[in-house]
One Martini backbone bead per residue (centre of mass of N, CA, C, O) as a GRO file, in nm:
protein
  150
    1MET     BB    1  -6.743  -5.895  -2.290
    2GLN     BB    2  -6.754  -5.695  -1.982
    3ILE     BB    3  -6.701  -5.702  -1.626
    4ILE     BB    4  -6.706  -5.435  -1.395
    5ASN     BB    5  -6.561  -5.302  -1.109
    6VAL     BB    6  -6.575  -4.988  -0.990
    7ARG     BB    7  -6.373  -5.004  -0.758
    8GLU     BB    8  -6.141  -5.126  -0.956
    9ASN     BB    9  -6.265  -4.883  -1.171
   10PRO     BB   10  -6.284  -4.551  -1.105
   11LYS     BB   11  -6.305  -4.425  -1.397
   12TYR     BB   12  -6.631  -4.522  -1.396
   13LYS     BB   13  -6.797  -4.358  -1.194
   14GLU     BB   14  -6.956  -4.144  -1.359
   15ALA     BB   15  -7.084  -4.344  -1.558
   16ALA     BB   16  -7.229  -4.511  -1.345
   17ILE     BB   17  -7.405  -4.300  -1.222
   18LYS     BB   18  -7.557  -4.222  -1.481
   19TYR     BB   19  -7.664  -4.502  -1.553
   20PHE     BB   20  -7.823  -4.572  -1.296
   21GLN     BB   21  -7.998  -4.320  -1.297
   22ASN     BB   22  -8.126  -4.367  -1.579
   23LYS     BB   23  -8.248  -4.665  -1.504
   24TRP     BB   24  -8.351  -4.616  -1.169
   25ALA     BB   25  -8.409  -4.325  -1.120
   26ASN     BB   26  -8.544  -4.053  -0.960
   27GLU     BB   27  -8.567  -3.740  -0.838
   28ASN     BB   28  -8.538  -3.874  -0.532
   29SER     BB   29  -8.275  -4.099  -0.611
   30MET     BB   30  -8.005  -3.991  -0.727
   31LYS     BB   31  -7.819  -3.984  -0.463
   32VAL     BB   32  -7.802  -4.282  -0.402
   33TYR     BB   33  -7.608  -4.358  -0.635
   34GLU     BB   34  -7.389  -4.151  -0.592
   35ASP     BB   35  -7.310  -4.230  -0.303
   36SER     BB   36  -7.270  -4.536  -0.327
   37ILE     BB   37  -7.052  -4.532  -0.548
   38THR     BB   38  -6.850  -4.339  -0.422
   39TYR     BB   39  -6.816  -4.504  -0.139
   40SER     BB   40  -6.734  -4.783  -0.260
   41ILE     BB   41  -6.439  -4.688  -0.330
   42LYS     BB   42  -6.355  -4.601  -0.012
   43THR     BB   43  -6.414  -4.859   0.129
   44ASP     BB   44  -6.358  -5.147   0.347
   45SER     BB   45  -6.600  -5.267   0.263
   46PRO     BB   46  -6.730  -5.518   0.055
   47LEU     BB   47  -6.981  -5.329   0.065
   48PRO     BB   48  -7.051  -5.225  -0.220
   49ILE     BB   49  -7.113  -5.348  -0.560
   50TRP     BB   50  -7.045  -5.220  -0.886
   51TYR     BB   51  -7.166  -5.288  -1.220
   52LEU     BB   52  -7.035  -5.311  -1.552
   53MET     BB   53  -7.132  -5.364  -1.886
   54LEU     BB   54  -6.917  -5.426  -2.164
   55GLU     BB   55  -6.892  -5.314  -2.517
   56SER     BB   56  -6.660  -5.149  -2.648
   57ASP     BB   57  -6.705  -4.919  -2.412
   58GLU     BB   58  -7.003  -4.994  -2.389
   59ILE     BB   59  -7.284  -4.968  -2.207
   60ILE     BB   60  -7.514  -5.268  -2.148
   61GLY     BB   61  -7.496  -5.286  -1.821
   62CYS     BB   62  -7.614  -5.376  -1.477
   63ALA     BB   63  -7.518  -5.396  -1.119
   64GLY     BB   64  -7.567  -5.500  -0.773
   65LEU     BB   65  -7.404  -5.541  -0.441
   66ILE     BB   66  -7.585  -5.543  -0.137
   67THR     BB   67  -7.729  -5.515   0.187
   68ASN     BB   68  -8.003  -5.357   0.079
   69ASP     BB   69  -8.331  -5.334  -0.111
   70PHE     BB   70  -8.557  -5.186   0.036
   71ILE     BB   71  -8.618  -5.424   0.259
   72SER     BB   72  -8.740  -5.596   0.539
   73ARG     BB   73  -8.502  -5.823   0.500
   74MET     BB   74  -8.229  -5.758   0.700
   75ASP     BB   75  -8.126  -6.066   0.746
   76LEU     BB   76  -8.046  -6.042   0.447
   77LEU     BB   77  -7.731  -6.130   0.270
   78PRO     BB   78  -7.686  -6.031  -0.025
   79TRP     BB   79  -7.795  -5.802  -0.283
   80VAL     BB   80  -7.935  -5.797  -0.586
   81CYS     BB   81  -7.930  -5.513  -0.809
   82ALA     BB   82  -7.999  -5.326  -1.083
   83ILE     BB   83  -8.077  -5.493  -1.325
   84TYR     BB   84  -7.942  -5.433  -1.662
   85ILE     BB   85  -8.036  -5.456  -2.013
   86GLU     BB   86  -8.015  -5.375  -2.310
   87GLU     BB   87  -8.243  -5.439  -2.544
   88ASN     BB   88  -8.030  -5.511  -2.788
   89HIS     BB   89  -7.900  -5.748  -2.566
   90ARG     BB   90  -8.118  -5.929  -2.537
   91GLY     BB   91  -8.117  -6.292  -2.530
   92ASN     BB   92  -7.788  -6.360  -2.419
   93ASP     BB   93  -7.740  -6.409  -2.102
   94LEU     BB   94  -7.635  -6.144  -1.946
   95GLY     BB   95  -7.776  -6.159  -1.675
   96LYS     BB   96  -7.635  -6.415  -1.588
   97GLU     BB   97  -7.350  -6.292  -1.575
   98LEU     BB   98  -7.412  -6.096  -1.344
   99LEU     BB   99  -7.502  -6.310  -1.140
  100LEU     BB  100  -7.237  -6.473  -1.137
  101ARG     BB  101  -7.056  -6.243  -1.039
  102ALA     BB  102  -7.203  -6.184  -0.775
  103GLN     BB  103  -7.177  -6.470  -0.663
  104ALA     BB  104  -6.867  -6.487  -0.662
  105ASP     BB  105  -6.818  -6.236  -0.482
  106ALA     BB  106  -6.978  -6.334  -0.239
  107LYS     BB  107  -6.807  -6.581  -0.184
  108LYS     BB  108  -6.532  -6.433  -0.138
  109ILE     BB  109  -6.680  -6.271   0.124
  110GLY     BB  110  -6.869  -6.522   0.270
  111TYR     BB  111  -7.122  -6.593   0.090
  112ASN     BB  112  -7.375  -6.857   0.023
  113LYS     BB  113  -7.579  -6.623  -0.055
  114ILE     BB  114  -7.832  -6.473  -0.259
  115PHE     BB  115  -8.044  -6.185  -0.322
  116LEU     BB  116  -8.382  -6.088  -0.435
  117CYS     BB  117  -8.609  -5.838  -0.566
  118THR     BB  118  -8.931  -5.901  -0.731
  119ASP     BB  119  -9.196  -5.934  -0.995
  120HIS     BB  120  -9.068  -6.155  -1.136
  121ILE     BB  121  -9.166  -6.452  -1.319
  122GLY     BB  122  -8.920  -6.704  -1.437
  123TYR     BB  123  -8.631  -6.585  -1.462
  124TYR     BB  124  -8.454  -6.657  -1.200
  125GLU     BB  125  -8.508  -6.963  -1.197
  126LYS     BB  126  -8.311  -7.028  -1.442
  127TYR     BB  127  -8.059  -6.936  -1.219
  128GLY     BB  128  -8.134  -7.075  -0.916
  129PHE     BB  129  -8.379  -6.937  -0.805
  130SER     BB  130  -8.581  -6.901  -0.502
  131TYR     BB  131  -8.872  -6.871  -0.356
  132ILE     BB  132  -8.936  -6.726  -0.005
  133GLY     BB  133  -9.112  -6.453  -0.031
  134GLU     BB  134  -9.213  -6.162   0.122
  135GLY     BB  135  -9.157  -5.808   0.093
  136TYR     BB  136  -9.110  -5.472   0.234
  137HIS     BB  137  -9.151  -5.140   0.163
  138PRO     BB  138  -9.136  -4.813   0.274
  139TRP     BB  139  -9.367  -4.724   0.042
  140GLY     BB  140  -9.583  -4.999   0.065
  141SER     BB  141  -9.476  -5.218  -0.093
  142HIS     BB  142  -9.412  -5.533  -0.265
  143SER     BB  143  -9.196  -5.833  -0.289
  144ARG     BB  144  -9.025  -6.078  -0.419
  145ILE     BB  145  -8.821  -6.338  -0.280
  146TYR     BB  146  -8.487  -6.447  -0.354
  147GLU     BB  147  -8.266  -6.736  -0.372
  148CYS     BB  148  -7.905  -6.825  -0.391
  149THR     BB  149  -7.682  -7.081  -0.396
  150ASN     BB  150  -7.328  -7.129  -0.411
   0.00000   0.00000   0.00000
């Protein structure tokens, strides 16, 4: 298993765009992933970072480290987003590996905490995340916010 940073491996750009769109986008948000991944390769900013998890050149998971995950708490950053592990690879702590990679990269660029928003209860707590409150999305829903200290 290997986790690659798409910025450092731009040959994976198109595959990353397709994968994230397939797992996370709807017809209205396809361009969000295309633009964000494309410009992440070209920017001088340390964020966003998009990750692919590979096993023998097959994509088996993904995640992102971004400035905001469409949530009202814009005072918090960076955010881990779009974590996904293929069903046939679940149960092997691969999500933990993506979280650890995002946490290590956040620390390298000067952040001592990472955040995420989710409706899952019990999963992220296993990996050191603590619930800190609710946040609100532009489309009217809300999510639980978690933080993890590096």
